[in-house]
Amino acid sequence: DQQVKQNSPSLSVQEGRISILNCDYTNSMFDYFLWYKKYPAEGPTFLISISSIKDKNEDGRFTVFLNKSAKHLSLHIVPSQPGDSAVYFCAASELGNQGGKLIFGQGTELSVKP
Amino acid sequence: DGGITQSPKYLFRKEGQNVTLSCEQNLNHDAMYWYRQDPGQGLRLIYYSQIVNDFQKGDIAEGYSVSREKKESFPLTVTSAQKNPTAFYLCASRYWMNTEAFFGQGTRLTVV
């Protein structure tokens, strides 16, 4: 049972435009969400996170939006740059007796074309 | 320099042999994690540990074992019971819940 889903395996965007990466989750107990960027054969690097008490968090070109009623979050990158080309993973964790568990989606490969 | 270190980067083993992947962190993090990534796949959770001497199974724990005898170390053993051990293995740690996790550079295990 995939609790965190990224339904788009890939996304192609022109340089300077907005990239929107989407993520859906099924577990209503998730209360903390993260986005990571990953290059092949390397470990993921943290980009931005959001707590369930917020609906938006911004850090430079990166903004994460959380819609709890829809169990949906998205990552916006504006403006997109060729160096943003990578695989992006969303992740979620919950409080409670499963509190340490950190679950990842399948990833979306972003390609930003010059 | 604080960080999380996985070793070795590449590992080759014969089928039927157990192999142990190392993960060490000097970030004073409480929680540690092991994930597996297959080509074109996401990160699947194998085991995680929130405190020393305690760990929980993730979604794909069968054929794997772990220990957490020290806060800094969380080794993963891939046993002969794991049917498809060839994969990219990632270790991560984080201070506690609702903080970001930091990842090591990964170990590519190939079983021949």
Coordinates of C-alpha atoms in Angstrom, one line a residue:
Chain A
D1 CA 0.0 0.0 0.0
Q2 CA 1.7 3.1 -1.3
Q3 CA 1.0 5.8 1.4
V4 CA 2.9 8.6 -0.5
K5 CA 2.4 8.8 -4.2
Q6 CA 4.0 10.9 -7.0
N7 CA 1.9 10.0 -10.0
S8 CA 4.0 11.8 -12.6
P9 CA 7.3 10.0 -13.3
S10 CA 8.7 12.9 -15.3
L11 CA 8.2 16.6 -16.0
S12 CA 9.8 18.8 -18.6
V13 CA 9.9 22.5 -18.3
Q14 CA 11.5 25.4 -20.1
E15 CA 14.1 27.5 -18.3
G16 CA 12.6 30.5 -16.5
R17 CA 9.2 28.9 -16.3
I18 CA 7.5 27.4 -13.2
S19 CA 7.9 23.8 -12.3
I20 CA 5.1 22.2 -10.3
L21 CA 5.7 18.8 -8.7
N22 CA 2.8 17.0 -7.1
C23 CA 2.5 14.5 -4.3
D24 CA -0.6 12.8 -2.7
Y25 CA -0.8 10.9 0.5
T26 CA -3.3 8.5 2.1
N27 CA -2.4 8.5 5.8
S28 CA -4.3 11.3 7.6
M29 CA -1.9 10.9 10.5
F30 CA 1.0 12.4 8.5
D31 CA 1.9 15.7 10.0
Y32 CA 5.3 16.6 8.5
F33 CA 6.2 16.7 4.9
L34 CA 9.5 17.1 3.1
W35 CA 10.9 17.5 -0.4
Y36 CA 14.3 16.1 -1.5
K37 CA 16.3 16.4 -4.7
K38 CA 18.4 13.5 -5.9
Y39 CA 21.1 12.9 -8.6
P40 CA 21.9 9.4 -9.8
A41 CA 24.2 7.3 -7.5
E42 CA 24.0 10.0 -4.8
G43 CA 22.1 10.5 -1.6
P44 CA 19.1 12.8 -1.7
T45 CA 19.5 16.4 -0.4
F46 CA 16.9 18.2 1.6
L47 CA 15.1 21.1 -0.1
I48 CA 12.2 22.3 2.0
S49 CA 9.6 21.0 4.5
I50 CA 6.2 21.9 5.9
S51 CA 4.3 21.1 9.0
S52 CA 0.7 20.2 8.9
I53 CA -0.2 23.3 10.9
K54 CA 0.8 25.4 7.8
D55 CA -0.4 25.5 4.3
K56 CA 2.6 27.2 2.7
N57 CA 6.3 27.4 3.2
E58 CA 8.7 29.4 1.1
D59 CA 12.5 29.3 0.7
G60 CA 13.9 31.3 -2.1
R61 CA 12.8 29.8 -5.5
F62 CA 11.1 26.9 -3.7
T63 CA 7.6 26.9 -2.3
V64 CA 5.7 24.0 -0.8
F65 CA 1.9 24.1 -0.6
L66 CA -0.1 21.7 1.6
N67 CA -3.8 21.0 1.1
K68 CA -4.7 18.7 4.1
S69 CA -8.4 18.2 3.0
A70 CA -7.2 16.9 -0.3
K71 CA -4.2 15.1 1.2
H72 CA -2.1 16.8 -1.4
L73 CA 1.2 18.8 -1.5
S74 CA 3.1 20.4 -4.3
L75 CA 6.5 21.9 -4.8
H76 CA 6.8 25.0 -7.0
I77 CA 10.1 26.1 -8.4
V78 CA 10.2 29.6 -9.8
P79 CA 12.1 30.4 -12.0
S80 CA 13.3 26.9 -13.1
Q81 CA 16.9 26.6 -14.0
P82 CA 18.8 23.8 -15.8
G83 CA 20.6 23.0 -12.6
D84 CA 17.3 22.0 -11.1
S85 CA 17.2 19.0 -13.4
A86 CA 17.1 16.0 -11.0
V87 CA 14.7 13.5 -9.4
Y88 CA 12.5 15.0 -6.7
F89 CA 11.0 13.0 -3.9
C90 CA 8.4 13.9 -1.4
A91 CA 8.3 12.3 2.0
A92 CA 6.0 12.2 5.0
S93 CA 6.2 11.3 8.7
E94 CA 3.7 11.1 11.5
L95 CA 3.5 11.5 15.3
G96 CA 2.4 8.7 17.5
N97 CA 3.9 5.3 17.9
Q98 CA 5.0 5.3 14.3
G99 CA 6.4 8.7 14.7
G100 CA 9.9 8.0 13.5
K101 CA 8.8 6.4 10.2
L102 CA 9.7 8.5 7.2
I103 CA 8.0 7.4 4.0
F104 CA 9.0 8.5 0.4
G105 CA 7.1 8.7 -2.8
Q106 CA 8.4 7.2 -6.1
G107 CA 10.0 10.4 -7.4
T108 CA 9.4 12.7 -10.3
E109 CA 12.3 13.3 -12.8
L110 CA 12.4 17.0 -13.6
S111 CA 14.1 18.2 -16.8
V112 CA 14.6 21.9 -17.3
K113 CA 15.5 22.8 -20.8
P114 CA 17.6 25.9 -21.7
Chain B
D1 CA 33.0 18.0 9.7
G2 CA 29.6 16.6 10.7
G3 CA 27.9 14.1 8.4
I4 CA 26.7 10.6 7.7
T5 CA 29.1 8.2 6.1
Q6 CA 28.2 5.0 4.3
S7 CA 30.9 2.5 3.3
P8 CA 31.8 1.0 1.0
K9 CA 30.5 2.9 -2.0
Y10 CA 30.5 -0.3 -4.1
L11 CA 30.2 -3.8 -2.9
F12 CA 30.2 -7.1 -4.7
R13 CA 29.2 -10.4 -3.2
K14 CA 28.4 -13.9 -4.3
E15 CA 24.9 -15.2 -4.1
G16 CA 24.2 -16.9 -0.8
Q17 CA 26.6 -14.8 1.3
N18 CA 25.6 -12.4 4.0
V19 CA 27.0 -8.9 3.7
T20 CA 27.0 -5.9 6.1
L21 CA 26.7 -2.3 5.0
S22 CA 28.1 0.3 7.3
C23 CA 26.4 3.6 8.3
E24 CA 28.0 6.0 10.8
Q25 CA 26.9 9.6 11.7
N26 CA 28.5 12.2 13.9
L27 CA 25.5 14.5 13.9
N28 CA 24.2 13.4 17.3
H29 CA 21.0 12.3 15.6
D30 CA 18.6 10.1 17.5
A31 CA 16.8 8.4 14.5
M32 CA 18.5 6.4 11.7
Y33 CA 17.0 4.8 8.6
W34 CA 17.9 2.3 5.8
Y35 CA 16.3 2.6 2.4
R36 CA 16.6 0.7 -0.8
Q37 CA 16.3 2.2 -4.3
D38 CA 15.9 0.0 -7.4
P39 CA 16.2 1.4 -11.0
G40 CA 13.3 3.7 -11.7
Q41 CA 11.9 3.2 -8.2
G42 CA 11.4 5.4 -5.2
L43 CA 13.0 4.9 -1.8
R44 CA 11.6 2.0 0.1
L45 CA 12.1 1.8 3.9
I46 CA 13.8 -1.3 5.2
Y47 CA 14.4 -0.6 8.9
Y48 CA 14.5 2.4 11.2
S49 CA 15.6 3.1 14.7
Q50 CA 14.6 6.0 16.9
I51 CA 16.8 5.2 19.9
V52 CA 19.8 3.0 20.8
N53 CA 18.9 -0.7 21.2
D54 CA 15.6 -0.3 19.5
F55 CA 14.5 -0.6 15.9
Q56 CA 11.4 -1.2 13.8
K57 CA 10.7 -2.9 10.5
G58 CA 9.9 -0.8 7.5
D59 CA 7.9 -1.9 4.5
I60 CA 10.5 -4.3 3.1
A61 CA 12.3 -5.8 6.1
E62 CA 12.3 -9.4 4.9
G63 CA 15.8 -10.7 4.3
Y64 CA 17.5 -7.9 6.2
S65 CA 18.7 -7.4 9.8
V66 CA 20.0 -4.4 11.7
S67 CA 21.5 -3.5 15.1
R68 CA 21.7 -0.2 17.0
E69 CA 24.2 -0.7 19.8
K70 CA 25.6 2.8 19.5
K71 CA 23.9 6.1 18.7
E72 CA 26.3 6.8 15.9
S73 CA 26.1 3.5 14.1
F74 CA 23.3 1.6 12.3
P75 CA 24.7 -1.3 10.2
L76 CA 22.5 -3.2 7.8
T77 CA 23.1 -6.9 7.1
V78 CA 21.7 -8.2 3.8
T79 CA 21.2 -11.9 4.4
S80 CA 21.0 -14.8 2.0
A81 CA 17.2 -14.8 2.5
Q82 CA 16.9 -11.6 0.6
K83 CA 15.8 -12.7 -2.9
N84 CA 16.9 -9.7 -4.9
P85 CA 19.7 -8.0 -3.0
T86 CA 21.2 -6.1 -5.9
A87 CA 20.2 -2.4 -5.3
F88 CA 21.4 1.0 -4.2
Y89 CA 21.2 1.3 -0.4
L90 CA 20.8 4.6 1.4
C91 CA 21.2 5.4 5.1
A92 CA 19.8 8.5 6.7
S93 CA 19.6 10.1 10.1
R94 CA 17.6 12.9 11.7
Y95 CA 17.6 14.6 15.1
W96 CA 14.0 13.6 15.9
M97 CA 10.5 13.8 14.4
N98 CA 9.6 16.9 12.4
T99 CA 13.1 17.6 11.3
E100 CA 14.8 16.9 8.0
A101 CA 16.8 13.7 7.5
F102 CA 20.3 13.8 6.1
F103 CA 21.5 11.0 3.8
G104 CA 24.7 9.3 3.2
Q105 CA 26.1 8.9 -0.3
G106 CA 24.8 5.3 -0.7
T107 CA 26.2 1.9 -1.2
R108 CA 25.7 0.1 -4.5
L109 CA 25.5 -3.7 -3.8
T110 CA 25.8 -6.1 -6.6
V111 CA 25.3 -9.8 -6.0
V112 CA 26.6 -12.2 -8.6

